[in-house]
PDB file of C-alpha atoms (C1' of nucleotides) in Angstrom:
ATOM      1  CA  MET A   1      48.608 189.019  77.767  1.00  0.00           C
ATOM      2  CA  THR A   2      44.940 189.397  76.771  1.00  0.00           C
ATOM      3  CA  THR A   3      45.558 191.145  73.781  1.00  0.00           C
ATOM      4  CA  PRO A   4      48.565 189.239  71.397  1.00  0.00           C
ATOM      5  CA  ASP A   5      47.240 190.581  68.197  1.00  0.00           C
ATOM      6  CA  LEU A   6      48.035 194.075  68.022  1.00  0.00           C
ATOM      7  CA  GLN A   7      46.082 194.442  64.709  1.00  0.00           C
ATOM      8  CA  SER A   8      45.720 190.911  63.310  1.00  0.00           C
ATOM      9  CA  PHE A   9      47.876 187.869  62.210  1.00  0.00           C
ATOM     10  CA  PHE A  10      47.903 189.233  58.677  1.00  0.00           C
ATOM     11  CA  ALA A  11      49.372 192.585  59.497  1.00  0.00           C
ATOM     12  CA  ARG A  12      52.650 190.530  60.853  1.00  0.00           C
ATOM     13  CA  ILE A  13      52.577 187.842  58.317  1.00  0.00           C
ATOM     14  CA  TYR A  14      52.480 191.045  55.861  1.00  0.00           C
ATOM     15  CA  ARG A  15      55.391 192.556  57.424  1.00  0.00           C
ATOM     16  CA  LEU A  16      57.976 189.544  57.858  1.00  0.00           C
ATOM     17  CA  VAL A  17      57.485 188.771  54.498  1.00  0.00           C
ATOM     18  CA  ALA A  18      58.298 192.753  53.071  1.00  0.00           C
ATOM     19  CA  LYS A  19      61.614 192.202  54.631  1.00  0.00           C
ATOM     20  CA  ILE A  20      62.135 189.133  52.557  1.00  0.00           C
ATOM     21  CA  PRO A  21      65.452 190.583  50.913  1.00  0.00           C
ATOM     22  CA  ALA A  22      65.752 189.938  46.889  1.00  0.00           C
ATOM     23  CA  GLY A  23      67.419 186.785  46.011  1.00  0.00           C
ATOM     24  CA  ARG A  24      66.221 184.954  48.805  1.00  0.00           C
ATOM     25  CA  VAL A  25      63.678 182.525  49.490  1.00  0.00           C
ATOM     26  CA  ALA A  26      61.184 182.067  52.448  1.00  0.00           C
ATOM     27  CA  THR A  27      58.567 179.325  53.329  1.00  0.00           C
ATOM     28  CA  TYR A  28      54.920 179.823  54.858  1.00  0.00           C
ATOM     29  CA  GLY A  29      55.834 177.682  57.801  1.00  0.00           C
ATOM     30  CA  GLN A  30      58.800 179.680  58.503  1.00  0.00           C
ATOM     31  CA  ILE A  31      56.544 183.214  58.420  1.00  0.00           C
ATOM     32  CA  ALA A  32      54.126 181.591  60.298  1.00  0.00           C
ATOM     33  CA  ALA A  33      56.622 180.695  63.335  1.00  0.00           C
ATOM     34  CA  LEU A  34      57.878 184.425  63.161  1.00  0.00           C
ATOM     35  CA  ALA A  35      54.696 185.531  63.303  1.00  0.00           C
ATOM     36  CA  GLY A  36      53.836 183.338  66.331  1.00  0.00           C
ATOM     37  CA  SER A  37      51.954 180.819  65.103  1.00  0.00           C
ATOM     38  CA  PRO A  38      54.348 177.925  63.365  1.00  0.00           C
ATOM     39  CA  ARG A  39      51.081 176.062  62.734  1.00  0.00           C
ATOM     40  CA  ALA A  40      49.483 178.530  60.848  1.00  0.00           C
ATOM     41  CA  ALA A  41      51.234 178.128  57.864  1.00  0.00           C
ATOM     42  CA  ARG A  42      48.212 178.124  55.696  1.00  0.00           C
ATOM     43  CA  GLN A  43      47.179 181.569  56.997  1.00  0.00           C
ATOM     44  CA  VAL A  44      50.622 182.796  55.237  1.00  0.00           C
ATOM     45  CA  GLY A  45      49.468 181.603  52.182  1.00  0.00           C
ATOM     46  CA  TYR A  46      46.190 183.151  52.409  1.00  0.00           C
ATOM     47  CA  ALA A  47      47.319 186.055  53.490  1.00  0.00           C
ATOM     48  CA  MET A  48      49.316 186.186  50.039  1.00  0.00           C
ATOM     49  CA  ALA A  49      46.071 185.869  48.090  1.00  0.00           C
ATOM     50  CA  ARG A  50      44.638 188.695  50.004  1.00  0.00           C
ATOM     51  CA  ALA A  51      47.430 190.776  49.603  1.00  0.00           C
ATOM     52  CA  LYS A  52      46.650 194.172  47.682  1.00  0.00           C
ATOM     53  CA  ALA A  53      49.294 194.909  44.728  1.00  0.00           C
ATOM     54  CA  GLU A  54      49.675 198.115  46.303  1.00  0.00           C
ATOM     55  CA  TRP A  55      51.341 197.088  49.518  1.00  0.00           C
ATOM     56  CA  GLN A  56      54.158 196.069  47.031  1.00  0.00           C
ATOM     57  CA  LEU A  57      54.716 192.485  49.253  1.00  0.00           C
ATOM     58  CA  PRO A  58      57.362 190.209  47.429  1.00  0.00           C
ATOM     59  CA  CYS A  59      54.939 187.483  47.440  1.00  0.00           C
ATOM     60  CA  HIS A  60      56.846 185.633  44.684  1.00  0.00           C
ATOM     61  CA  ARG A  61      59.397 185.188  47.639  1.00  0.00           C
ATOM     62  CA  VAL A  62      57.002 182.914  49.981  1.00  0.00           C
ATOM     63  CA  VAL A  63      57.418 179.457  48.534  1.00  0.00           C
ATOM     64  CA  ASN A  64      56.642 175.722  50.296  1.00  0.00           C
ATOM     65  CA  LYS A  65      58.780 173.852  52.619  1.00  0.00           C
ATOM     66  CA  LEU A  66      59.466 171.267  48.847  1.00  0.00           C
ATOM     67  CA  GLY A  67      60.664 174.654  47.238  1.00  0.00           C
ATOM     68  CA  ALA A  68      57.563 174.099  45.047  1.00  0.00           C
ATOM     69  CA  LEU A  69      55.950 177.667  43.972  1.00  0.00           C
ATOM     70  CA  ALA A  70      52.595 178.788  44.265  1.00  0.00           C
ATOM     71  CA  PRO A  71      49.685 177.735  42.083  1.00  0.00           C
ATOM     72  CA  GLU A  72      49.745 179.285  38.557  1.00  0.00           C
ATOM     73  CA  HIS A  73      46.032 180.761  39.192  1.00  0.00           C
ATOM     74  CA  ALA A  74      47.753 182.918  42.220  1.00  0.00           C
ATOM     75  CA  PHE A  75      49.583 185.604  39.943  1.00  0.00           C
ATOM     76  CA  ASP A  76      48.672 187.255  36.520  1.00  0.00           C
ATOM     77  CA  SER A  77      50.327 184.603  34.637  1.00  0.00           C
ATOM     78  CA  PRO A  78      51.325 181.040  34.970  1.00  0.00           C
ATOM     79  CA  ASP A  79      55.206 181.102  35.172  1.00  0.00           C
ATOM     80  CA  TRP A  80      55.590 184.849  36.830  1.00  0.00           C
ATOM     81  CA  GLN A  81      56.681 183.891  40.267  1.00  0.00           C
ATOM     82  CA  ARG A  82      58.942 181.734  38.699  1.00  0.00           C
ATOM     83  CA  PHE A  83      60.265 184.426  35.929  1.00  0.00           C
ATOM     84  CA  LEU A  84      60.007 187.152  39.048  1.00  0.00           C
ATOM     85  CA  LEU A  85      62.535 184.811  41.190  1.00  0.00           C
ATOM     86  CA  GLN A  86      65.057 184.336  38.203  1.00  0.00           C
ATOM     87  CA  GLN A  87      65.563 187.880  37.863  1.00  0.00           C
ATOM     88  CA  GLU A  88      66.369 187.912  41.292  1.00  0.00           C
ATOM     89  CA  GLY A  89      69.084 184.907  41.187  1.00  0.00           C
ATOM     90  CA  ILE A  90      67.014 182.360  42.092  1.00  0.00           C
ATOM     91  CA  THR A  91      67.780 178.806  41.050  1.00  0.00           C
ATOM     92  CA  PHE A  92      65.583 176.108  39.935  1.00  0.00           C
ATOM     93  CA  LEU A  93      66.241 172.555  39.770  1.00  0.00           C
ATOM     94  CA  GLU A  94      64.947 170.324  37.060  1.00  0.00           C
ATOM     95  CA  ASN A  95      62.352 169.424  38.858  1.00  0.00           C
ATOM     96  CA  GLY A  96      60.750 173.008  38.755  1.00  0.00           C
ATOM     97  CA  ARG A  97      61.605 173.324  42.271  1.00  0.00           C
ATOM     98  CA  ILE A  98      63.580 175.942  44.002  1.00  0.00           C
ATOM     99  CA  ASN A  99      66.997 174.929  45.830  1.00  0.00           C
ATOM    100  CA  LEU A 100      66.572 176.026  49.102  1.00  0.00           C
ATOM    101  CA  LYS A 101      69.423 174.777  50.121  1.00  0.00           C
ATOM    102  CA  ARG A 102      71.085 177.691  48.692  1.00  0.00           C
ATOM    103  CA  HIS A 103      68.654 180.533  48.297  1.00  0.00           C
ATOM    104  CA  LEU A 104      66.440 179.924  51.848  1.00  0.00           C
ATOM    105  CA  TRP A 105      66.159 183.021  54.268  1.00  0.00           C
ATOM    106  CA  GLN A 106      67.595 183.114  57.326  1.00  0.00           C
ATOM    107  CA  PRO A 107      65.909 186.016  59.228  1.00  0.00           C
ATOM    108  CA  GLU A 108      67.819 187.744  61.855  1.00  0.00           C
ATOM    109  CA  ALA A 109      66.627 189.284  65.275  1.00  0.00           C
ATOM    110  CA  ASP A 110      66.981 193.022  63.862  1.00  0.00           C
ATOM    111  CA  GLN A 111      65.088 191.790  60.884  1.00  0.00           C
ATOM    112  CA  ILE A 112      62.024 191.464  62.907  1.00  0.00           C
TER     113      ILE A 112
ATOM    114  C1'  DG B   1      28.775 182.012  66.872  1.00  0.00           C
ATOM    115  C1'  DT B   2      28.578 178.310  63.246  1.00  0.00           C
ATOM    116  C1'  DG B   3      30.493 176.379  59.070  1.00  0.00           C
ATOM    117  C1'  DA B   4      33.233 176.432  55.003  1.00  0.00           C
ATOM    118  C1'  DT B   5      37.531 177.690  52.707  1.00  0.00           C
ATOM    119  C1'  DG B   6      42.433 177.263  51.635  1.00  0.00           C
ATOM    120  C1'  DA B   7      49.412 180.298  47.909  1.00  0.00           C
ATOM    121  C1'  DC B   8      50.573 174.408  54.160  1.00  0.00           C
ATOM    122  C1'  DG B   9      52.800 171.068  56.868  1.00  0.00           C
ATOM    123  C1'  DT B  10      52.847 166.114  58.345  1.00  0.00           C
ATOM    124  C1'  DC B  11      52.288 161.496  58.523  1.00  0.00           C
ATOM    125  C1'  DT B  12      51.734 157.538  55.833  1.00  0.00           C
ATOM    126  C1'  DT B  13      51.387 154.447  51.378  1.00  0.00           C
TER     127       DT B  13
ATOM    128  C1'  DC C   1      61.086 162.376  47.402  1.00  0.00           C
ATOM    129  C1'  DA C   2      55.916 161.406  44.470  1.00  0.00           C
ATOM    130  C1'  DA C   3      50.867 161.337  45.461  1.00  0.00           C
ATOM    131  C1'  DG C   4      46.914 161.072  48.903  1.00  0.00           C
ATOM    132  C1'  DA C   5      44.536 161.685  53.716  1.00  0.00           C
ATOM    133  C1'  DC C   6      44.246 164.488  57.637  1.00  0.00           C
ATOM    134  C1'  DG C   7      45.221 167.868  60.953  1.00  0.00           C
ATOM    135  C1'  DC C   8      45.828 172.973  62.208  1.00  0.00           C
ATOM    136  C1'  DC C   9      44.395 177.654  62.708  1.00  0.00           C
ATOM    137  C1'  DA C  10      43.011 182.606  61.445  1.00  0.00           C
ATOM    138  C1'  DT C  11      39.911 184.561  58.022  1.00  0.00           C
ATOM    139  C1'  DC C  12      34.933 184.763  55.082  1.00  0.00           C
ATOM    140  C1'  DA C  13      30.092 184.048  54.431  1.00  0.00           C
TER     141       DA C  13
END
DNA sequence: GTGATGACGTCTT
DNA sequence: CAAGACGCCATCA
């Protein structure tokens, strides 16, 4: 159709991120693909940076495909994201990355 | 409308 | 998989 963007891709990204259950993590590419643009993974991170705290988005549950967390400057405190994830039961490897094999979010049709 | 930006991903070394 | 370079693509100035 001529109007594929109901509001903006960011809006869809926010909606998807909000559906990530606690104790699970999703990748930027995963969110981007669900939003309709598999190649727009960067925009997912951009959307997180522009996200407002009032939206209460679990942006700390969004990581890259390597399991590495966002840059330190992205959160209030350098290890704030890691702290939140550990509080939800996320396990980290010795190299400081998340064990995606164990905590990667598997979106279902009803979740979208 | 053009150019620059960037919380990524993939390829190559 | 580590580190660097290029590409992608929506948003911002």
